[in-house]
Tab-separated table of C-alpha atoms in Angstrom:
chain	number	residue	atom	x	y	z
Z	464	ALA	CA	16.715	2.431	-8.135
Z	465	GLN	CA	14.955	1.178	-5.051
Z	466	SER	CA	13.475	-2.257	-4.412
Z	467	VAL	CA	12.686	-4.631	-1.570
Z	468	THR	CA	12.741	-8.401	-1.376
Z	469	GLN	CA	10.699	-10.348	1.124
Z	470	LEU	CA	12.038	-13.790	1.873
Z	471	GLY	CA	9.335	-16.338	2.496
Z	472	SER	CA	5.892	-15.881	0.992
Z	473	HIS	CA	4.363	-17.877	3.855
Z	474	VAL	CA	5.388	-17.973	7.494
Z	475	SER	CA	3.675	-20.032	10.187
Z	476	VAL	CA	4.271	-19.563	13.890
Z	477	SER	CA	2.653	-20.906	17.019
Z	478	GLU	CA	0.698	-18.546	19.210
Z	479	GLY	CA	3.121	-16.980	21.676
Z	480	ALA	CA	6.187	-17.651	19.532
Z	481	LEU	CA	8.515	-15.100	17.992
Z	482	VAL	CA	7.452	-13.585	14.695
Z	483	LEU	CA	10.232	-12.798	12.204
Z	484	LEU	CA	9.382	-11.527	8.725
Z	485	ARG	CA	12.323	-10.757	6.482
Z	486	CYS	CA	12.849	-7.811	4.195
Z	487	ASN	CA	15.997	-6.824	2.332
Z	488	TYR	CA	16.292	-3.624	0.409
Z	489	SER	CA	18.284	-2.356	-2.508
Z	490	SER	CA	18.850	1.344	-2.764
Z	491	SER	CA	21.497	3.604	-4.179
Z	492	VAL	CA	20.615	6.238	-1.600
Z	493	PRO	CA	19.648	6.080	2.075
Z	494	PRO	CA	16.261	4.400	1.974
Z	495	TYR	CA	12.995	5.179	3.643
Z	496	LEU	CA	11.417	1.851	4.571
Z	497	PHE	CA	7.969	0.812	5.694
Z	498	TRP	CA	6.027	-2.207	6.848
Z	499	TYR	CA	2.330	-2.426	6.096
Z	500	VAL	CA	-0.178	-5.043	7.241
Z	501	GLN	CA	-3.273	-6.090	5.323
Z	502	TYR	CA	-6.044	-8.009	7.023
Z	503	PRO	CA	-8.479	-9.949	4.837
Z	504	ASN	CA	-10.703	-7.740	2.707
Z	505	GLN	CA	-9.130	-4.567	4.046
Z	506	GLY	CA	-6.714	-1.917	2.893
Z	507	LEU	CA	-3.106	-1.546	3.968
Z	508	GLN	CA	-2.356	-0.256	7.452
Z	509	LEU	CA	0.993	1.275	8.319
Z	510	LEU	CA	2.782	-0.757	10.998
Z	511	LEU	CA	5.997	1.237	11.228
Z	512	LYS	CA	8.458	3.311	9.266
Z	513	TYR	CA	12.186	3.986	9.094
Z	514	THR	CA	13.079	7.492	7.997
Z	515	SER	CA	16.776	7.697	8.962
Z	516	ALA	CA	16.311	8.459	12.637
Z	517	ALA	CA	16.640	5.604	15.166
Z	518	THR	CA	17.604	2.267	13.623
Z	519	LEU	CA	15.268	0.325	15.917
Z	520	VAL	CA	11.736	1.339	15.063
Z	521	LYS	CA	8.742	0.497	17.170
Z	522	GLY	CA	5.331	0.229	15.586
Z	523	ILE	CA	1.795	-0.613	16.450
Z	524	ASN	CA	0.526	-3.899	17.882
Z	525	GLY	CA	3.884	-4.733	19.482
Z	526	PHE	CA	5.836	-4.961	16.230
Z	527	GLU	CA	9.293	-3.525	15.721
Z	528	ALA	CA	11.913	-3.534	13.011
Z	529	GLU	CA	15.622	-2.879	12.944
Z	530	PHE	CA	17.368	-1.122	10.093
Z	531	LYS	CA	20.744	-2.764	9.438
Z	532	LYS	CA	22.705	-0.994	6.765
Z	533	SER	CA	25.516	-3.564	6.738
Z	534	GLU	CA	22.990	-6.298	5.942
Z	535	THR	CA	20.635	-4.099	3.870
Z	536	SER	CA	17.833	-5.508	5.960
Z	537	PHE	CA	14.718	-4.240	7.690
Z	538	HIS	CA	13.236	-7.346	9.306
Z	539	LEU	CA	9.964	-7.178	11.207
Z	540	THR	CA	9.694	-8.875	14.590
Z	541	LYS	CA	7.238	-9.400	17.390
Z	542	PRO	CA	8.212	-11.266	20.566
Z	543	SER	CA	4.948	-13.140	20.990
Z	544	ALA	CA	2.504	-13.910	18.196
Z	545	HIS	CA	-1.193	-13.441	18.703
Z	546	MET	CA	-3.975	-15.004	16.672
Z	547	SER	CA	-4.995	-11.527	15.528
Z	548	ASP	CA	-1.582	-11.080	13.837
Z	549	ALA	CA	-2.583	-13.440	11.033
Z	550	ALA	CA	-2.488	-11.257	7.926
Z	551	GLU	CA	-0.479	-10.316	4.849
Z	552	TYR	CA	2.583	-8.178	5.505
Z	553	PHE	CA	4.251	-5.949	2.931
Z	554	CYS	CA	7.625	-4.299	3.137
Z	555	ALA	CA	8.013	-1.158	1.026
Z	556	VAL	CA	10.649	1.391	0.078
Z	557	ILE	CA	9.908	4.858	-1.146
Z	558	GLY	CA	11.386	6.210	-4.335
Z	559	TRP	CA	13.343	9.395	-4.858
Z	560	THR	CA	10.355	11.499	-5.804
Z	561	GLY	CA	8.483	10.455	-2.695
Z	562	ASN	CA	5.538	9.531	-4.864
Z	563	GLN	CA	6.307	5.935	-5.609
Z	564	PHE	CA	6.290	3.076	-3.169
Z	565	TYR	CA	7.979	-0.122	-4.239
Z	566	PHE	CA	6.343	-3.033	-2.458
Z	567	GLY	CA	7.760	-6.439	-1.730
Z	568	THR	CA	5.791	-9.482	-2.814
Z	569	GLY	CA	4.303	-9.911	0.632
Z	570	THR	CA	4.468	-12.506	3.400
Z	571	SER	CA	1.372	-14.285	4.613
Z	572	LEU	CA	1.571	-14.906	8.350
Z	573	THR	CA	-0.375	-17.790	9.852
Z	574	VAL	CA	-0.628	-18.141	13.628
Z	575	ILE	CA	-1.274	-21.659	14.894
Z	576	PRO	CA	-3.214	-21.992	18.141
C	1072	ASP	CA	-7.199	11.366	11.721
C	1073	THR	CA	-5.537	9.279	9.021
C	1074	GLU	CA	-8.656	8.154	7.243
C	1075	VAL	CA	-9.060	7.601	3.547
C	1076	THR	CA	-12.627	6.724	2.614
C	1077	GLN	CA	-13.494	4.695	-0.460
C	1078	THR	CA	-16.916	4.041	-1.903
C	1079	PRO	CA	-18.459	1.722	-2.778
C	1080	LYS	CA	-16.961	-1.180	-0.829
C	1081	HIS	CA	-18.145	-3.691	-3.404
C	1082	LEU	CA	-19.065	-3.249	-7.065
C	1083	VAL	CA	-20.289	-5.726	-9.635
C	1084	MET	CA	-20.458	-4.536	-13.211
C	1085	GLY	CA	-20.913	-5.892	-16.684
C	1086	MET	CA	-18.420	-5.341	-19.447
C	1087	THR	CA	-20.598	-2.677	-21.062
C	1088	ASN	CA	-21.303	-0.704	-17.900
C	1089	LYS	CA	-19.894	2.637	-16.829
C	1090	LYS	CA	-19.200	3.073	-13.141
C	1091	SER	CA	-17.033	5.214	-10.877
C	1092	LEU	CA	-15.005	4.607	-7.749
C	1093	LYS	CA	-14.655	7.407	-5.233
C	1094	CYS	CA	-11.951	8.261	-2.739
C	1095	GLU	CA	-11.926	11.039	-0.162
C	1096	GLN	CA	-9.434	12.320	2.397
C	1097	HIS	CA	-9.485	15.310	4.716
C	1098	MET	CA	-5.914	15.243	5.950
C	1099	GLY	CA	-4.775	18.078	3.699
C	1100	HIS	CA	-2.706	15.658	1.646
C	1101	ARG	CA	-1.731	16.871	-1.804
C	1102	ALA	CA	-0.836	13.539	-3.400
C	1103	MET	CA	-3.384	10.837	-4.125
C	1104	TYR	CA	-2.942	7.408	-5.659
C	1105	TRP	CA	-4.872	4.578	-7.275
C	1106	TYR	CA	-3.624	1.023	-6.941
C	1107	LYS	CA	-4.895	-2.278	-8.277
C	1108	GLN	CA	-4.390	-5.361	-6.137
C	1109	LYS	CA	-4.952	-8.967	-7.129
C	1110	ALA	CA	-5.348	-11.654	-4.477
C	1111	LYS	CA	-2.152	-12.482	-2.588
C	1112	LYS	CA	-0.179	-9.899	-4.596
C	1113	PRO	CA	1.226	-6.493	-3.669
C	1114	PRO	CA	-0.603	-3.366	-4.823
C	1115	GLU	CA	0.280	-2.190	-8.327
C	1116	LEU	CA	0.445	1.534	-8.855
C	1117	MET	CA	-1.939	2.856	-11.503
C	1118	PHE	CA	-2.046	6.647	-11.163
C	1119	VAL	CA	-0.592	9.410	-9.022
C	1120	TYR	CA	-2.056	12.872	-8.661
C	1121	SER	CA	0.143	15.566	-7.242
C	1122	TYR	CA	-1.463	18.910	-6.418
C	1123	GLU	CA	-4.515	17.793	-8.419
C	1124	LYS	CA	-2.501	17.137	-11.556
C	1125	LEU	CA	-1.837	13.701	-12.984
C	1126	SER	CA	1.866	13.080	-12.441
C	1127	ILE	CA	2.190	9.343	-12.982
C	1128	ASN	CA	0.231	7.025	-15.271
C	1129	GLU	CA	1.667	3.552	-15.194
C	1130	SER	CA	0.556	2.662	-18.728
C	1131	VAL	CA	-2.954	1.893	-17.571
C	1132	PRO	CA	-5.515	1.006	-20.277
C	1133	SER	CA	-7.806	3.850	-21.295
C	1134	ARG	CA	-10.838	2.007	-19.955
C	1135	PHE	CA	-9.641	3.358	-16.592
C	1136	SER	CA	-9.946	7.142	-16.382
C	1137	PRO	CA	-8.857	8.995	-13.239
C	1138	GLU	CA	-10.116	12.368	-12.151
C	1139	CYS	CA	-9.143	14.657	-9.298
C	1140	PRO	CA	-11.894	17.294	-8.910
C	1141	ASN	CA	-10.225	18.894	-5.883
C	1142	SER	CA	-7.508	18.218	-3.348
C	1143	SER	CA	-9.749	15.994	-1.215
C	1144	LEU	CA	-11.374	13.852	-3.878
C	1145	LEU	CA	-10.167	11.270	-6.340
C	1146	ASN	CA	-12.343	9.345	-8.749
C	1147	LEU	CA	-11.676	6.402	-11.023
C	1148	HIS	CA	-14.089	6.118	-13.935
C	1149	LEU	CA	-14.557	2.660	-15.370
C	1150	HIS	CA	-15.855	1.795	-18.820
C	1151	ALA	CA	-15.864	-1.372	-20.903
C	1152	LEU	CA	-13.852	-3.330	-18.382
C	1153	GLN	CA	-12.717	-6.903	-18.859
C	1154	PRO	CA	-13.117	-9.802	-16.420
C	1155	GLU	CA	-9.370	-9.681	-15.731
C	1156	ASP	CA	-9.883	-6.195	-14.290
C	1157	SER	CA	-11.627	-7.779	-11.311
C	1158	ALA	CA	-9.519	-6.865	-8.288
C	1159	LEU	CA	-9.340	-4.779	-5.139
C	1160	TYR	CA	-8.836	-1.119	-6.029
C	1161	LEU	CA	-7.061	0.853	-3.355
C	1162	CYS	CA	-6.795	4.579	-2.943
C	1163	ALA	CA	-4.036	6.203	-0.917
C	1164	SER	CA	-2.937	9.710	-0.032
C	1165	SER	CA	0.241	11.295	1.224
C	1166	GLN	CA	1.485	14.653	2.405
C	1167	GLN	CA	3.582	15.396	-0.693
C	1168	SER	CA	5.737	17.896	1.135
C	1169	GLY	CA	8.548	17.643	3.649
C	1170	GLY	CA	10.731	15.255	1.709
C	1171	ALA	CA	10.388	11.613	0.713
C	1172	GLY	CA	10.747	10.374	4.265
C	1173	LYS	CA	7.600	12.141	5.344
C	1174	ASN	CA	5.564	11.038	2.353
C	1175	ILE	CA	3.860	8.155	4.101
C	1176	GLN	CA	0.950	6.745	2.169
C	1177	TYR	CA	-2.317	6.127	3.976
C	1178	PHE	CA	-4.649	3.643	2.370
C	1179	GLY	CA	-8.379	3.301	2.175
C	1180	ALA	CA	-10.144	-0.031	2.691
C	1181	GLY	CA	-10.573	-0.492	-1.036
C	1182	THR	CA	-13.342	-1.284	-3.486
C	1183	ARG	CA	-13.753	-4.929	-4.390
C	1184	LEU	CA	-14.616	-4.912	-8.102
C	1185	SER	CA	-16.065	-7.862	-9.984
C	1186	VAL	CA	-16.464	-7.631	-13.758
C	1187	LEU	CA	-18.864	-10.151	-15.250
């Protein structure tokens, strides 16, 4: 079975500081992992994906994530936070059938001016 | 183009009303999904259509009735809803082919539903 755990339901960073959002996965098979962002009153937008190619994945808006098998982690980072990064972030893993996404509980990012 | 279009954006309905939510995609995707999302929570899967056939129903109450008229359209018919059904309803689509790693889901902006 596949699942993801997001550590920290709320993260606050100062504008210009490093953003680190944590995601750990559990999977009995090589996982396919995703990060989505949700701005207020909007749907989910794909930030980046890991599909067993390069372990360091670059996404949109300056975000990247590194797949670490030894740590079963797929943490999301951005070197310098911008006010526009304030949103809800969801880590997700895809199930065997490819039809089911298992979402983490989400992390709300606040950026302090 | 990775657009999934949902209408309406907002819907207010009484508990005796019948209404429908619509979702449309023109990416040639063969899997479509309905999710329910409460505030500050992750989306909860409701239904999955694969090649226009219902493949997953996550024990959703019968007052929610999905329909997939063709490969581009997905509807969610609502009848006799309860106030606790108020939520953001999200539609998504994915390629369905090429293996699980290529089955990225693309989401619409959602319909904000309020049941009075």
